[in-house]
Short mmCIF file of C-alpha atoms and ligand atoms in Angstrom, two decimals:
data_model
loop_
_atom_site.label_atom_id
_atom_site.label_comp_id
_atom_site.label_asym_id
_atom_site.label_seq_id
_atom_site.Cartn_x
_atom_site.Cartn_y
_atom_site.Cartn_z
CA UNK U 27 0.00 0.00 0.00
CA UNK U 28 1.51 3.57 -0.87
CA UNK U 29 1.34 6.75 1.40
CA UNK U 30 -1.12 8.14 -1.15
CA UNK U 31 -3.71 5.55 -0.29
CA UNK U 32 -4.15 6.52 3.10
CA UNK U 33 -7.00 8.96 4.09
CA UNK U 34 -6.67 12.25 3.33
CA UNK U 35 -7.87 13.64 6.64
CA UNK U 36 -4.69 12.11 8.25
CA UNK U 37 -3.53 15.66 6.33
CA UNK U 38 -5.05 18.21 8.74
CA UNK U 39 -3.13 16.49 11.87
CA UNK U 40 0.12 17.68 13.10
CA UNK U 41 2.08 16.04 14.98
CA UNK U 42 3.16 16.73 18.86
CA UNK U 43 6.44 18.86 17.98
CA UNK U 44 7.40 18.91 21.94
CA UNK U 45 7.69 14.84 21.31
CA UNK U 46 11.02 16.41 19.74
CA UNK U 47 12.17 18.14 22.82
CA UNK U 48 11.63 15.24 24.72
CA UNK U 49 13.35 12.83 22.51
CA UNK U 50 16.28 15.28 22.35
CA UNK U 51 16.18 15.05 26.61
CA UNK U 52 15.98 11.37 26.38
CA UNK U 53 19.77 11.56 24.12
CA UNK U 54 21.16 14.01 26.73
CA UNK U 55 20.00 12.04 29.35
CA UNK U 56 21.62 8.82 27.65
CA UNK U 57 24.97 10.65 27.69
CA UNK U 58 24.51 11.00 31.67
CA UNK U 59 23.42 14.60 32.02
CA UNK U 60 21.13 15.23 34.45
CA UNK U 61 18.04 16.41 33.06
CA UNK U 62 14.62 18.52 34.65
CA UNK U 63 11.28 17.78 32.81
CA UNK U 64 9.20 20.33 33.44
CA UNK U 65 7.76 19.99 29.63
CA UNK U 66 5.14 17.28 30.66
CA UNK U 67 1.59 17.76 31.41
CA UNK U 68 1.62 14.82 34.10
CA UNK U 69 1.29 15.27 37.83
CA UNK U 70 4.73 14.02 39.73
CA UNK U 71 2.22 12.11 42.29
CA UNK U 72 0.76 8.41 41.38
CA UNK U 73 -2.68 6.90 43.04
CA UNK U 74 -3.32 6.99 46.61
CA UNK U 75 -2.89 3.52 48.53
CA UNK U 76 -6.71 2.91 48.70
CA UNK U 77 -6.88 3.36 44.66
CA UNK U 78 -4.10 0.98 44.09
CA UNK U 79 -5.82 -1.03 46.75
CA UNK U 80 -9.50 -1.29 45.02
CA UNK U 81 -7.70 -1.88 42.04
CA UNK U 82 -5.70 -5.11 43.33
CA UNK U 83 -8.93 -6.29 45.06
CA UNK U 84 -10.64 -5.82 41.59
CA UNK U 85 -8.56 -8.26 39.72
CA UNK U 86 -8.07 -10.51 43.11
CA UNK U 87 -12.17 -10.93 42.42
CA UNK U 88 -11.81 -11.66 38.59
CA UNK U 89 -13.99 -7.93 38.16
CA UNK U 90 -12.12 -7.76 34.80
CA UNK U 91 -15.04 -8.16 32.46
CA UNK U 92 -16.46 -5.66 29.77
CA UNK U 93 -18.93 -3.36 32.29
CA UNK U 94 -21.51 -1.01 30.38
CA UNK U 95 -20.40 1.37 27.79
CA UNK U 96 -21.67 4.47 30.04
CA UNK U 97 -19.58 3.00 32.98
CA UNK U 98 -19.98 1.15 36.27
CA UNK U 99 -22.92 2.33 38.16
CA UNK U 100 -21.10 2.78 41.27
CA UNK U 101 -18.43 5.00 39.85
CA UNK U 102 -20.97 7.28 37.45
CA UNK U 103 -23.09 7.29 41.24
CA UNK U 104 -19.82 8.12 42.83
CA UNK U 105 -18.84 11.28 40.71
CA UNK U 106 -22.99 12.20 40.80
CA UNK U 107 -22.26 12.38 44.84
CA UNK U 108 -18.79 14.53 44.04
CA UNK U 109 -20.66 17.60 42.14
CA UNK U 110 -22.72 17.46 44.88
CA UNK U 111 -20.21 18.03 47.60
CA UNK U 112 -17.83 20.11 45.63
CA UNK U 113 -19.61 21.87 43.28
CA UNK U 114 -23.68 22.18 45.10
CA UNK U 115 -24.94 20.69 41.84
CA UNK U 116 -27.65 17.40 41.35
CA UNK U 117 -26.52 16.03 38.12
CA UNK U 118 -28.06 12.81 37.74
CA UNK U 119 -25.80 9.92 36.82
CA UNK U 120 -27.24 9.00 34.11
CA UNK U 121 -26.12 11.85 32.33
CA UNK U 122 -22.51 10.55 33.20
CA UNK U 123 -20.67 8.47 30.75
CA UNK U 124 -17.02 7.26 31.88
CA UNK U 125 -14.86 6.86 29.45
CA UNK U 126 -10.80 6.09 29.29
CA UNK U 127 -9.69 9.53 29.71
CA UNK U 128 -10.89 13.31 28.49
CA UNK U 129 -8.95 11.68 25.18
CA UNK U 130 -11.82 9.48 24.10
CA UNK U 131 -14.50 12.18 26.11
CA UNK U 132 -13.59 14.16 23.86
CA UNK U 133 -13.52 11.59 20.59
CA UNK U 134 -17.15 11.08 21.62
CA UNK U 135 -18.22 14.12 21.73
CA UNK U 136 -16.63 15.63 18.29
CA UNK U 137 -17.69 12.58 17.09
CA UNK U 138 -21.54 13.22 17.88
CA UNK U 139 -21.59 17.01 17.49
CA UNK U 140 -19.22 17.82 14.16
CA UNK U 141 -20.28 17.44 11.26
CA UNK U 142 -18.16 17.52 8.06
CA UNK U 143 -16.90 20.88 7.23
CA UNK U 144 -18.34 22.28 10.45
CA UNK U 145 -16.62 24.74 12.25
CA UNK U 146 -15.40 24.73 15.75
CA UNK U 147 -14.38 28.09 17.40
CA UNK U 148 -11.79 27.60 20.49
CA UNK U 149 -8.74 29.66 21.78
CA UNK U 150 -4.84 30.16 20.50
CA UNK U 151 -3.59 28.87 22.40
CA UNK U 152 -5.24 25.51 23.04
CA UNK U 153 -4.50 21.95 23.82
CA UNK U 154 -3.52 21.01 20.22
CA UNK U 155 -5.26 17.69 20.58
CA UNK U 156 -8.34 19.72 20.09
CA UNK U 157 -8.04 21.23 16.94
CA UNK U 158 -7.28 17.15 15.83
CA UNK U 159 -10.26 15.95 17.55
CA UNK U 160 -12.15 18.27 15.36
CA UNK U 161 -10.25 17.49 12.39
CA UNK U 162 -10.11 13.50 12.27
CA UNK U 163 -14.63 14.26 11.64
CA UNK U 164 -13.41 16.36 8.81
CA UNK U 165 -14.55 19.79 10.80
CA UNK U 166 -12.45 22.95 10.81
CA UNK U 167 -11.22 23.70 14.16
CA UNK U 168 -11.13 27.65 14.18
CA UNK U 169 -8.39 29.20 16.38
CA UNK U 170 -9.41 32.46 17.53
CA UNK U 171 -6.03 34.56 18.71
CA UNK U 172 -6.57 35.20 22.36
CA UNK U 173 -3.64 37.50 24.81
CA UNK U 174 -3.39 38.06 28.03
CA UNK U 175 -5.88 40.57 28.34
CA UNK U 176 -8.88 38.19 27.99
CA UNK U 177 -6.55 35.39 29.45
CA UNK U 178 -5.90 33.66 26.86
CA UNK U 179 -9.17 32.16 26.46
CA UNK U 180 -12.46 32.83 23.99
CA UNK U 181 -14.73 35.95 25.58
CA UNK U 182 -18.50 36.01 24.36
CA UNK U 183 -17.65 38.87 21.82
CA UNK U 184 -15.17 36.88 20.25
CA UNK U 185 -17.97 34.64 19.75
CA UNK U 186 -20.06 36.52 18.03
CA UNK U 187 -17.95 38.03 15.88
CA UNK U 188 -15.95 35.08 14.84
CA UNK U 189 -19.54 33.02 14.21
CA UNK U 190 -20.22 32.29 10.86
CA UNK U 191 -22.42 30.14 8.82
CA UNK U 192 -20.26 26.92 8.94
CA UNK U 193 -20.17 27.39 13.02
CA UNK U 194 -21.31 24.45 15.14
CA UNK U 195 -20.19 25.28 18.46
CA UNK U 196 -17.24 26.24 20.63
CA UNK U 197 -14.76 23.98 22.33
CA UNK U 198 -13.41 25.37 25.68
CA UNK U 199 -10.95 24.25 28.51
CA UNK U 200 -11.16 25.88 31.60
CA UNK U 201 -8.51 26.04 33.41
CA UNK U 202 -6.86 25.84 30.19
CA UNK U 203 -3.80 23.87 28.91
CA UNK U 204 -1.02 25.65 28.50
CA UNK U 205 -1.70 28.76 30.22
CA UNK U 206 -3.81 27.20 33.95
CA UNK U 207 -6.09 30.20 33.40
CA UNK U 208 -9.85 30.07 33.73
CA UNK U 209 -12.75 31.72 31.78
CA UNK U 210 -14.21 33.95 34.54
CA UNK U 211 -18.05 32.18 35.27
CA UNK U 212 -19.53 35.04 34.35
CA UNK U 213 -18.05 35.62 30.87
CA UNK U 214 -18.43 31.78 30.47
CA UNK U 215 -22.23 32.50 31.55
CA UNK U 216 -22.11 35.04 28.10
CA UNK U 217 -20.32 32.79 26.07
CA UNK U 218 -23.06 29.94 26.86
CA UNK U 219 -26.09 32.52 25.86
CA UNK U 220 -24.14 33.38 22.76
CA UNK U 221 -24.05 29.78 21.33
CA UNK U 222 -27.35 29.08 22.86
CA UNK U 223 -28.92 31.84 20.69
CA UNK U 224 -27.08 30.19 18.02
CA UNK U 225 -28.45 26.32 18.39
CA UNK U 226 -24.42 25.50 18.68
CA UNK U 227 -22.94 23.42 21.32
CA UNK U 228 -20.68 24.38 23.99
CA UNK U 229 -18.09 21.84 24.98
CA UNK U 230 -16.16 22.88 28.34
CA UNK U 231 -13.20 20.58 29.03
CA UNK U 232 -12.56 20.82 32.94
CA UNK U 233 -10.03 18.12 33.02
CA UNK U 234 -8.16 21.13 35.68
CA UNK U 235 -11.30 22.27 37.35
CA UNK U 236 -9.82 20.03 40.56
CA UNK U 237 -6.74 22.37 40.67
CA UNK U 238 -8.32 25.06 40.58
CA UNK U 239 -6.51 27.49 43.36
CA UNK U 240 -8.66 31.03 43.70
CA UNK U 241 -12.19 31.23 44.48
CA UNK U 242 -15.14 28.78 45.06
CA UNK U 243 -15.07 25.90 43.21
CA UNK U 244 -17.24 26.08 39.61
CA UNK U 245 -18.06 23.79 36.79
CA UNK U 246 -20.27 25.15 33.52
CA UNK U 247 -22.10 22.40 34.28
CA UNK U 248 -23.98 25.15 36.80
CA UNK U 249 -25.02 26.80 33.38
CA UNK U 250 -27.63 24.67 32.08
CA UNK U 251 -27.84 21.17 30.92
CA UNK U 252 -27.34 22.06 27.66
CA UNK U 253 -23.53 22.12 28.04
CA UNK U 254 -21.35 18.99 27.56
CA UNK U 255 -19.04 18.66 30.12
CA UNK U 256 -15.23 16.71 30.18
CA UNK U 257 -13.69 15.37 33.07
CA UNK U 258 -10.84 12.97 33.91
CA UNK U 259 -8.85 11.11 36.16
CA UNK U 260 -5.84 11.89 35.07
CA UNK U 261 -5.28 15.37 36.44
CA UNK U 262 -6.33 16.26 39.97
CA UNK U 263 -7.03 12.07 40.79
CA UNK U 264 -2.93 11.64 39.37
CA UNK U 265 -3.90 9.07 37.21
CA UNK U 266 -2.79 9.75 33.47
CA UNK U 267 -1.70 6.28 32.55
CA UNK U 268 -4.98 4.46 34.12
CA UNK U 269 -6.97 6.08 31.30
CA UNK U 270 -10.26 7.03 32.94
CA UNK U 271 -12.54 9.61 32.60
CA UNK U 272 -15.91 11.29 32.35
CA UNK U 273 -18.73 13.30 30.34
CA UNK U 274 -21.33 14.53 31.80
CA UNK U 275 -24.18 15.37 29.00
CA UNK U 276 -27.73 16.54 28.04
CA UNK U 277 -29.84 13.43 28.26
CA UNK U 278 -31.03 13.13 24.95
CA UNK U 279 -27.27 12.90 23.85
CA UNK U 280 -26.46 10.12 26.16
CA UNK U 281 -28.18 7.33 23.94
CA UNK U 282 -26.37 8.45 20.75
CA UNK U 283 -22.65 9.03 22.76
CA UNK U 284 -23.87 5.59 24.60
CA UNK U 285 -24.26 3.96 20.48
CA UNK U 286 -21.17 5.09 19.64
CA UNK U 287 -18.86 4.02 22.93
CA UNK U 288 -19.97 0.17 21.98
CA UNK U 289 -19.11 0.19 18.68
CA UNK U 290 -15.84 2.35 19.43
CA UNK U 291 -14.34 1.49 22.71
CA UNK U 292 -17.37 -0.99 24.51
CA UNK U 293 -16.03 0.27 27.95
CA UNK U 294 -13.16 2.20 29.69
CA UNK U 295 -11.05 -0.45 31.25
CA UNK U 296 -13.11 -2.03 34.03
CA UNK U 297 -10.46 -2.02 36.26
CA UNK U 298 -9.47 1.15 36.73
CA UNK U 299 -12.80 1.53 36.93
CA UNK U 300 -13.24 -0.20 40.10
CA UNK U 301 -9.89 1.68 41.04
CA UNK U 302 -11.98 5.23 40.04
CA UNK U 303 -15.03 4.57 42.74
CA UNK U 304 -12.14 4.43 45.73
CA UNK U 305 -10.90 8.19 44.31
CA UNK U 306 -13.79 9.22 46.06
CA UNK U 307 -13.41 8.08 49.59
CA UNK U 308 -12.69 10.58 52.18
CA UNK U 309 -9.34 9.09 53.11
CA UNK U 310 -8.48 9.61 48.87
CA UNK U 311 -9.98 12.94 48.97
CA UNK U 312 -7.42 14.40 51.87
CA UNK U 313 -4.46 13.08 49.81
CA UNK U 314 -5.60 14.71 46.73
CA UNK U 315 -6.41 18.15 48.90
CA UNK U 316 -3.01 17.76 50.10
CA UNK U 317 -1.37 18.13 46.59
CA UNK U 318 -3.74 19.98 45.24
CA UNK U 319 -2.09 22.47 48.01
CA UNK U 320 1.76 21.38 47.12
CA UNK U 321 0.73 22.14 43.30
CA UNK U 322 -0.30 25.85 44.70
CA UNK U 323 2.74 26.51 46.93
CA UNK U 324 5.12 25.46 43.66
CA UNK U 325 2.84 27.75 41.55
CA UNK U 326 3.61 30.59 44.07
CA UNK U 327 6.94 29.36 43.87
CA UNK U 328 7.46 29.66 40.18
CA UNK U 329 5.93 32.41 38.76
CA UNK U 330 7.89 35.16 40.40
CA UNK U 331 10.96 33.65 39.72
CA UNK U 332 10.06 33.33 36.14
CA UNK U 333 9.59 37.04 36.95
CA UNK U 334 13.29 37.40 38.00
CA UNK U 335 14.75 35.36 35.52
CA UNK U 336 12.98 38.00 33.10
CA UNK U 337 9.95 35.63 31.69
CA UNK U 338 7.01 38.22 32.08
CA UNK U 339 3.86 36.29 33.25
CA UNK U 340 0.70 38.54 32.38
CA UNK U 341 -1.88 36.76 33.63
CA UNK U 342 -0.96 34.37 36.86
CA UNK U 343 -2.41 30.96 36.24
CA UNK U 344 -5.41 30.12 38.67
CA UNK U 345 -5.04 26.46 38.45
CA UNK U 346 -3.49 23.42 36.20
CA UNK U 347 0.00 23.15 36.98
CA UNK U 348 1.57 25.32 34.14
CA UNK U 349 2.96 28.75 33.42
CA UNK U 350 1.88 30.37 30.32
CA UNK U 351 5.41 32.80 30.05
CA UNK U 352 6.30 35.71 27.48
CA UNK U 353 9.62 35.19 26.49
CA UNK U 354 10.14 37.95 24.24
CA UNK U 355 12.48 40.51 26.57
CA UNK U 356 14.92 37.10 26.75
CA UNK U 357 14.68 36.02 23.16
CA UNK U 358 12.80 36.47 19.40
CA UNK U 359 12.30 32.81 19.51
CA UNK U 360 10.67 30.63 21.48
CA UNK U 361 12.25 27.73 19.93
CA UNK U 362 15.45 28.44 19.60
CA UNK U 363 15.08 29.52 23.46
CA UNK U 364 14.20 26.16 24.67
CA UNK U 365 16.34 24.20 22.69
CA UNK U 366 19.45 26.07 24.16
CA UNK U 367 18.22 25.77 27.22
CA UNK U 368 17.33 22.32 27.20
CA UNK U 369 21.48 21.90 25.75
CA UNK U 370 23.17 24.08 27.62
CA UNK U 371 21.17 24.13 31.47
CA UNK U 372 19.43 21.06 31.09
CA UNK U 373 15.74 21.98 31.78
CA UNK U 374 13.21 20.96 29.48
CA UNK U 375 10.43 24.09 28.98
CA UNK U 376 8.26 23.53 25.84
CA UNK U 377 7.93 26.46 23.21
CA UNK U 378 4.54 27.54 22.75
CA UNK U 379 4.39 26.37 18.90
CA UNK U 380 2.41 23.21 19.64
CA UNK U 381 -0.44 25.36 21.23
CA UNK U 382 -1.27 27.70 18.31
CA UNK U 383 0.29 29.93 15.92
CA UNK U 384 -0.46 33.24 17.47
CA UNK U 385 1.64 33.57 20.30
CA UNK U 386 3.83 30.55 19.07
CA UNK U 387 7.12 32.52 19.22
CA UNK U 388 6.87 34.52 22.35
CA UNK U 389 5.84 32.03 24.97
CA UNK U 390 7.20 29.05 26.71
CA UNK U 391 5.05 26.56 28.54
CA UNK U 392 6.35 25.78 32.06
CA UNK U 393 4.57 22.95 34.14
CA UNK U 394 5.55 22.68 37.71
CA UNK U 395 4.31 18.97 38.22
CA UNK U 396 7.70 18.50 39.21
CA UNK U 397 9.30 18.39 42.82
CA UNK U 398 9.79 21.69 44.91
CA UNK U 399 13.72 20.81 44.80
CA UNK U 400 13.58 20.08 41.10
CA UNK U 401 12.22 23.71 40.48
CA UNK U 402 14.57 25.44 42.87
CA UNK U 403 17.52 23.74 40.90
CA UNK U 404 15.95 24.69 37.20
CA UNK U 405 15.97 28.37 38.26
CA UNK U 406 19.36 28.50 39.79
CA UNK U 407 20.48 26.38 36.77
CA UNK U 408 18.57 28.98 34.30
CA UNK U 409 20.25 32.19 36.10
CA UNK U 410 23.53 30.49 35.31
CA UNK U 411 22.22 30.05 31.80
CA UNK U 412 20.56 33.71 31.29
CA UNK U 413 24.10 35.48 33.15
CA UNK U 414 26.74 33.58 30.49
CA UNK U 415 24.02 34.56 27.62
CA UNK U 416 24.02 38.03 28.58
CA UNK U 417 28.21 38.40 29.27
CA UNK U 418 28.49 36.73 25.88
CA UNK U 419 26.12 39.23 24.49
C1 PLP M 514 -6.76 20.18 28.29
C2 PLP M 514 -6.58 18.70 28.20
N1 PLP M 514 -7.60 17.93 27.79
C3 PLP M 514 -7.47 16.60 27.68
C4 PLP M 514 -6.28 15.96 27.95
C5 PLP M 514 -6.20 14.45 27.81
O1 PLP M 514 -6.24 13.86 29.06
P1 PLP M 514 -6.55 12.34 29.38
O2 PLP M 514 -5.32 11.77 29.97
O3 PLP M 514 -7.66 12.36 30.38
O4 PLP M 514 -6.95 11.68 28.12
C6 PLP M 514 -5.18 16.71 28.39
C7 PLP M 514 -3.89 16.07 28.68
O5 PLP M 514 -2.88 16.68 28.91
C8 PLP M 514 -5.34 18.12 28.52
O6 PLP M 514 -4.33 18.91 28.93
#
């Protein structure tokens, strides 16, 4: 079979360029240098005992079969039970579908609401998957350039005035990935009517709403049942490689997402699963408070001495665990920037090029899911770096 037979959607999908970086760290690191990741979006922390626990009793009891293809009962009861005491909301779970990870979530979802050629409005910069998720139904993800000033995220006058005829709906993260800023409720309240008035669909990913650090915990979900919701397990429950997940959606979608998980994935693995429902436990819950806090103190940490290294962070993220900085008094190219110092101190930061074209150049993506001591030694290492740079200059 030649190249030229394969489908020509395969086209609009890029791949991950900071795979590069981290392949690049992975030669360095063969040499024996001594290398800080701070490139990847995965929490330094792993399960709590009782997880790992309900997951070794799950496969001590043979509970490895297919389940449902909307999820164990228990867990879609148990994550019901966690909007109520987190969030103050009733969302019944039936209009909870687990899935493995916001990665198929979100599959289901473009695959039920985009049609071909429809467009899809959402923020530069964005998780890049998204704009792919979009693309693999043959829609047009449309990346609407978003600064500081509106914090990096899609404001309801944006929405309006990027809407065309070809618009479907919007595709949101909040906090976002790469910049851990949120879209304020209210203006997410605006951005909700907009589409509304519309007949689009609103698609909040809240895969960060856990780690969220100001203000009282909120979830769109609070803005009508009309919105389709993402969660996941991998985040703020530290499970990335478990692959589990969540949507929560309007009722009359969860037959046709229901349809499609059985012929596409039958379940998320049962399990981790199992594992999920024990997330919930009080015991769980303190452990995941507890780092939830650790993630905040490296966040105040970090960004002012990104600040004194002479990154300029305009808007200080509210949650995730990354650092959306502007580069641009320290270099003219993000790139360039992160591949030096990646050779030359050893820290792996990840240019903002994988996020969107707009501000692609000028900002670097830092995440602090990385040890306290491991951050203190990237910024001494990076004020060595920045100090030759500048007596070489
Ligand atoms: C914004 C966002 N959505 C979705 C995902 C995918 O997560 P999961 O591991 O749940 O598939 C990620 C992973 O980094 C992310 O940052």
């Amino acid at each position: 079979m030649s190249l030229n037979e394969l489908a020509s959607r395969l086209n609009n999908i890029a791949p991950f360029h900071v795979m590069e970086l981290a392949k690049k760290a992975a030669v360095l690191e063969q040499q024996g240098r001594h290398i800080i990741h701070m490139g990847i979006g995965e929490p330094d922390f792993t399960a709590p005992p009782a997880v790992v626990e309900a997951a070794t009793r799950a496969m001590a009891d043979g509970k490895m079969q297919y389940t449902s293809a909307t999820g164990l009962p228990q867990l879609r009861q148990a994550i019901s039970d966690h909007y109520r005491s987190v969030y103050g909301l009733e969302i019944a779970p039936e209009r909870i579908v687990v899935t493995a990870g916001a990665s198929a979530a979100l599959l289901l979802a473009c695959a039920t609401l985009v049609e071909k050629d429809a467009q899809v409005l959402m923020p530069d910069p964005s998780y890049p998957c998204n704009r792919h998720f979009v693309a693999a139904f043959e829609g047009q993800a449309k990346l609407i350039a978003s600064g500081p000033e509106h914090r990096f995220q899609l404001s309801a006058q944006m929405v309006r005035e990027h809407w065309s005829q070809a618009t479907r709906g919007v595709l949101l993260a909040s906090p976002s990935n790469p910049t851990g800023t949120s879209i304020l409720p209210g203006e997410l309240r605006d951005i909700v009517a907009e589409v509304r008035e519309r007949g689009g669909f609103t698609i909040v990913d809240e895969i960060y709403q856990g780690l969220s650090y100001e203000g009282t915990p909120f979830s769109a979900l609070s803005l009508g049942e009309d919105v389709v919701v993402i969660n996941s397990f991998s985040k703020y429950f530290n499970m990335t490689g478990w692959r589990l997940g969540w949507l929560v959606l309007p009722p009359a979608l969860v037959p046709q997402i229901e349809k499609l998980a059985q012929n596409l994935f039958i379940c998320a693995s049962s399990i981790a699963q199992h594992a999920g429902v024990a997330c919930f436990s009080a015991q769980s819950i303190a452990i995941y408070e507890e780092r939830k806090a650790e993630f905040k103190r490296r966040r105040d940490y970090i960004v002012p001495a990104l600040e004194s290294l002479g990154f300029k962070v305009p808007v200080v993220p509210d949650g995730a665990f990354y650092v959306y900085a502007d580069c641009s008094a320290l270099s003219d190219d993000a790139d360039r920037l992160t591949l030096d110092m990646l050779n030359e101190a050893g820290v792996v930061l990840v240019p903002g090029l994988d996020f969107g074209p707009f501000t692609a150049r000028r900002y670097i993506r830092l995440s602090y899911a990385t040890s306290m001591e491991n951050l203190q030694e990237a910024v001494a290492r990076l004020k060595t770096f920045f100090a030759s740079r500048k007596a070489a200059a």
